[in-house]
Amino acid sequence: MDESEFWELIDATREAAEGDPEEQADLLVERLTQLDPESVCDFAKHFEARYTRAYRWDLWGAAAVLLEGASDDVFDAFRCWLIGQGRDVFEGALRDPDDLADLLDTFDPDIDGDGEDLGYAGDEAYEQMTGAPMPPIGLPPQPVDPAGTAVNLEFDDTLATQYPNLWARFRT
């Protein structure tokens, strides 16, 4: 599975799930189990590489604005959800997290922002197919600290200043 096939699968399942991240995760597992185990490992590698790439302070700040706070676990689930939004949203958010204000059609913190199950889709599909856990995918571990300059996630004034577009659209 190459990068284009990865994103096509993400897009197709998101559209079929009508944006529901839990349903999207179920559809991903279903579609991945129709592939061969090597392709499922490739999917997991693509997902994990993007998940690690999104481990950045500026994205954590954007998650804190959208979700009105973001602990470590919440940010982990947010990164999975962000990948699940597809290549355009994901890459746009990496270019400038404040652009999520324009990249997202809607955002409901009760439904959106939590894609934890998406992060397990590859592992679940592999195990269903083979009866064994997925072997190591060969990527280095995620860094201990997020990339970039730390963002103070505690103060609304700071977040409003650093993410003016997100703040204006989703918090006021």
mmCIF file of C-alpha atoms in Angstrom:
data_model
loop_
_atom_site.group_PDB
_atom_site.id
_atom_site.type_symbol
_atom_site.label_atom_id
_atom_site.label_comp_id
_atom_site.label_asym_id
_atom_site.label_seq_id
_atom_site.Cartn_x
_atom_site.Cartn_y
_atom_site.Cartn_z
ATOM 1 C CA MET A 1 0.000 0.000 0.000
ATOM 2 C CA ASP A 2 1.456 3.326 -1.034
ATOM 3 C CA GLU A 3 0.640 6.757 0.375
ATOM 4 C CA SER A 4 -2.085 7.477 -2.196
ATOM 5 C CA GLU A 5 -3.833 4.192 -1.428
ATOM 6 C CA PHE A 6 -3.597 4.964 2.291
ATOM 7 C CA TRP A 7 -5.322 8.331 1.849
ATOM 8 C CA GLU A 8 -7.917 6.865 -0.536
ATOM 9 C CA LEU A 9 -8.852 4.329 2.126
ATOM 10 C CA ILE A 10 -9.054 7.029 4.803
ATOM 11 C CA ASP A 11 -11.254 9.212 2.566
ATOM 12 C CA ALA A 12 -13.539 6.393 1.443
ATOM 13 C CA THR A 13 -14.198 5.200 4.990
ATOM 14 C CA ARG A 14 -14.743 8.734 6.339
ATOM 15 C CA GLU A 15 -17.270 9.455 3.595
ATOM 16 C CA ALA A 16 -19.050 6.117 4.086
ATOM 17 C CA ALA A 17 -19.182 6.754 7.845
ATOM 18 C CA GLU A 18 -20.532 10.267 7.237
ATOM 19 C CA GLY A 19 -17.781 11.658 9.461
ATOM 20 C CA ASP A 20 -18.463 9.442 12.489
ATOM 21 C CA PRO A 21 -14.983 8.414 13.706
ATOM 22 C CA GLU A 22 -16.148 5.221 15.444
ATOM 23 C CA GLU A 23 -18.000 4.074 12.340
ATOM 24 C CA GLN A 24 -14.986 5.047 10.230
ATOM 25 C CA ALA A 25 -12.745 2.851 12.405
ATOM 26 C CA ASP A 26 -15.125 -0.094 11.993
ATOM 27 C CA LEU A 27 -15.185 0.404 8.216
ATOM 28 C CA LEU A 28 -11.391 0.636 8.125
ATOM 29 C CA VAL A 29 -11.075 -2.695 9.919
ATOM 30 C CA GLU A 30 -13.625 -4.236 7.571
ATOM 31 C CA ARG A 31 -11.838 -2.987 4.458
ATOM 32 C CA LEU A 32 -8.362 -3.765 5.741
ATOM 33 C CA THR A 33 -9.313 -7.385 6.409
ATOM 34 C CA GLN A 34 -10.036 -7.710 2.676
ATOM 35 C CA LEU A 35 -6.366 -6.989 1.936
ATOM 36 C CA ASP A 36 -3.281 -9.093 2.525
ATOM 37 C CA PRO A 37 -1.391 -8.877 5.857
ATOM 38 C CA GLU A 38 1.523 -7.003 4.261
ATOM 39 C CA SER A 39 -0.820 -4.267 3.041
ATOM 40 C CA VAL A 40 -2.329 -3.989 6.511
ATOM 41 C CA CYS A 41 1.175 -3.542 7.947
ATOM 42 C CA ASP A 42 1.834 -0.871 5.312
ATOM 43 C CA PHE A 43 -1.380 0.901 6.333
ATOM 44 C CA ALA A 44 -0.292 0.809 9.978
ATOM 45 C CA LYS A 45 3.113 2.189 9.053
ATOM 46 C CA HIS A 46 1.561 5.086 7.107
ATOM 47 C CA PHE A 47 -0.819 5.819 9.978
ATOM 48 C CA GLU A 48 1.886 5.697 12.643
ATOM 49 C CA ALA A 49 4.244 7.912 10.635
ATOM 50 C CA ARG A 50 1.548 10.593 10.362
ATOM 51 C CA TYR A 51 0.567 10.174 13.992
ATOM 52 C CA THR A 52 4.169 10.836 15.033
ATOM 53 C CA ARG A 53 4.501 13.692 12.549
ATOM 54 C CA ALA A 54 1.504 15.375 14.188
ATOM 55 C CA TYR A 55 3.108 15.226 17.645
ATOM 56 C CA ARG A 56 3.670 18.967 17.710
ATOM 57 C CA TRP A 57 2.969 21.674 20.219
ATOM 58 C CA ASP A 58 1.212 23.898 17.702
ATOM 59 C CA LEU A 59 -1.286 21.130 16.868
ATOM 60 C CA TRP A 60 -1.766 20.413 20.555
ATOM 61 C CA GLY A 61 -2.710 24.048 21.029
ATOM 62 C CA ALA A 62 -5.230 23.826 18.185
ATOM 63 C CA ALA A 63 -6.712 20.698 19.790
ATOM 64 C CA ALA A 64 -6.992 22.577 23.086
ATOM 65 C CA VAL A 65 -8.963 25.332 21.366
ATOM 66 C CA LEU A 66 -11.287 22.962 19.535
ATOM 67 C CA LEU A 67 -11.858 20.662 22.503
ATOM 68 C CA GLU A 68 -11.715 23.322 25.234
ATOM 69 C CA GLY A 69 -8.683 21.595 26.711
ATOM 70 C CA ALA A 70 -6.543 18.638 25.721
ATOM 71 C CA SER A 71 -4.730 16.249 28.047
ATOM 72 C CA ASP A 72 -2.071 13.864 26.712
ATOM 73 C CA ASP A 73 -4.661 11.177 26.008
ATOM 74 C CA VAL A 74 -7.083 13.624 24.412
ATOM 75 C CA PHE A 75 -4.329 14.920 22.142
ATOM 76 C CA ASP A 76 -3.413 11.364 21.148
ATOM 77 C CA ALA A 77 -7.034 10.713 20.134
ATOM 78 C CA PHE A 78 -7.174 14.081 18.364
ATOM 79 C CA ARG A 79 -4.163 13.191 16.204
ATOM 80 C CA CYS A 80 -5.869 9.973 15.135
ATOM 81 C CA TRP A 81 -9.027 11.928 14.343
ATOM 82 C CA LEU A 82 -7.008 14.488 12.375
ATOM 83 C CA ILE A 83 -5.544 11.738 10.178
ATOM 84 C CA GLY A 84 -9.051 10.414 9.697
ATOM 85 C CA GLN A 85 -10.097 13.762 8.219
ATOM 86 C CA GLY A 86 -8.017 13.048 5.141
ATOM 87 C CA ARG A 87 -4.904 14.338 3.474
ATOM 88 C CA ASP A 88 -6.052 17.911 2.753
ATOM 89 C CA VAL A 89 -7.138 18.616 6.316
ATOM 90 C CA PHE A 90 -4.163 16.792 7.826
ATOM 91 C CA GLU A 91 -1.529 18.480 5.653
ATOM 92 C CA GLY A 92 -3.258 21.857 5.970
ATOM 93 C CA ALA A 93 -3.222 21.556 9.752
ATOM 94 C CA LEU A 94 0.476 20.732 9.685
ATOM 95 C CA ARG A 95 1.178 23.820 7.558
ATOM 96 C CA ASP A 96 -0.741 26.057 9.962
ATOM 97 C CA PRO A 97 -2.945 24.633 12.714
ATOM 98 C CA ASP A 98 -4.999 27.850 12.852
ATOM 99 C CA ASP A 99 -6.119 27.056 9.284
ATOM 100 C CA LEU A 100 -8.311 24.310 10.738
ATOM 101 C CA ALA A 101 -10.845 27.120 11.119
ATOM 102 C CA ASP A 102 -11.188 27.096 7.324
ATOM 103 C CA LEU A 103 -10.403 23.426 6.666
ATOM 104 C CA LEU A 104 -13.176 22.005 8.853
ATOM 105 C CA ASP A 105 -16.751 22.297 7.649
ATOM 106 C CA THR A 106 -18.067 21.740 11.146
ATOM 107 C CA PHE A 107 -16.705 20.674 14.502
ATOM 108 C CA ASP A 108 -18.749 19.281 17.372
ATOM 109 C CA PRO A 109 -16.532 18.547 20.392
ATOM 110 C CA ASP A 110 -19.008 15.878 21.533
ATOM 111 C CA ILE A 111 -18.470 13.881 18.320
ATOM 112 C CA ASP A 112 -15.368 15.199 16.595
ATOM 113 C CA GLY A 113 -11.785 15.239 17.738
ATOM 114 C CA ASP A 114 -11.720 11.720 19.176
ATOM 115 C CA GLY A 115 -10.451 9.175 16.697
ATOM 116 C CA GLU A 116 -8.722 6.832 19.115
ATOM 117 C CA ASP A 117 -10.292 3.767 17.473
ATOM 118 C CA LEU A 118 -8.799 4.787 14.121
ATOM 119 C CA GLY A 119 -5.359 4.331 15.638
ATOM 120 C CA TYR A 120 -6.091 0.667 16.366
ATOM 121 C CA ALA A 121 -7.716 -0.236 13.020
ATOM 122 C CA GLY A 122 -4.569 -1.706 11.480
ATOM 123 C CA ASP A 123 -3.732 -3.773 14.555
ATOM 124 C CA GLU A 124 -7.282 -5.043 14.866
ATOM 125 C CA ALA A 125 -7.519 -5.979 11.183
ATOM 126 C CA TYR A 126 -4.168 -7.768 11.249
ATOM 127 C CA GLU A 127 -5.117 -9.766 14.313
ATOM 128 C CA GLN A 128 -8.501 -10.710 12.821
ATOM 129 C CA MET A 129 -6.751 -11.896 9.659
ATOM 130 C CA THR A 130 -3.849 -13.782 11.150
ATOM 131 C CA GLY A 131 -4.804 -14.555 14.739
ATOM 132 C CA ALA A 132 -1.537 -12.939 15.829
ATOM 133 C CA PRO A 133 -0.563 -9.432 16.887
ATOM 134 C CA MET A 134 0.931 -7.183 14.234
ATOM 135 C CA PRO A 135 4.718 -7.482 14.093
ATOM 136 C CA PRO A 136 6.844 -4.375 14.686
ATOM 137 C CA ILE A 137 6.426 -1.986 11.762
ATOM 138 C CA GLY A 138 9.980 -0.694 11.849
ATOM 139 C CA LEU A 139 9.434 2.964 12.688
ATOM 140 C CA PRO A 140 11.385 4.760 15.399
ATOM 141 C CA PRO A 141 9.441 5.482 18.575
ATOM 142 C CA GLN A 142 7.653 8.774 18.979
ATOM 143 C CA PRO A 143 9.830 11.444 20.590
ATOM 144 C CA VAL A 144 9.325 12.021 24.305
ATOM 145 C CA ASP A 145 8.377 15.668 23.784
ATOM 146 C CA PRO A 146 6.295 17.247 21.030
ATOM 147 C CA ALA A 147 8.140 19.093 18.269
ATOM 148 C CA GLY A 148 8.283 22.855 18.297
ATOM 149 C CA THR A 149 7.907 25.484 20.954
ATOM 150 C CA ALA A 150 5.770 24.605 23.952
ATOM 151 C CA VAL A 151 2.308 26.140 23.984
ATOM 152 C CA ASN A 152 0.664 27.093 27.237
ATOM 153 C CA LEU A 153 -2.523 25.065 27.096
ATOM 154 C CA GLU A 154 -3.857 26.413 30.395
ATOM 155 C CA PHE A 155 -4.774 29.989 29.490
ATOM 156 C CA ASP A 156 -7.569 30.913 27.130
ATOM 157 C CA ASP A 157 -6.042 34.349 26.455
ATOM 158 C CA THR A 158 -2.853 32.727 25.168
ATOM 159 C CA LEU A 159 -4.742 30.264 22.982
ATOM 160 C CA ALA A 160 -6.998 33.002 21.600
ATOM 161 C CA THR A 161 -3.927 35.011 20.625
ATOM 162 C CA GLN A 162 -2.043 32.092 19.074
ATOM 163 C CA TYR A 163 -5.077 30.667 17.225
ATOM 164 C CA PRO A 164 -7.214 33.689 16.360
ATOM 165 C CA ASN A 165 -9.131 32.047 13.514
ATOM 166 C CA LEU A 166 -9.937 28.871 15.445
ATOM 167 C CA TRP A 167 -10.876 30.878 18.499
ATOM 168 C CA ALA A 168 -13.142 33.216 16.566
ATOM 169 C CA ARG A 169 -14.946 30.393 14.765
ATOM 170 C CA PHE A 170 -15.256 27.737 17.461
ATOM 171 C CA ARG A 171 -14.977 29.432 20.848
ATOM 172 C CA THR A 172 -16.813 32.748 20.601
#
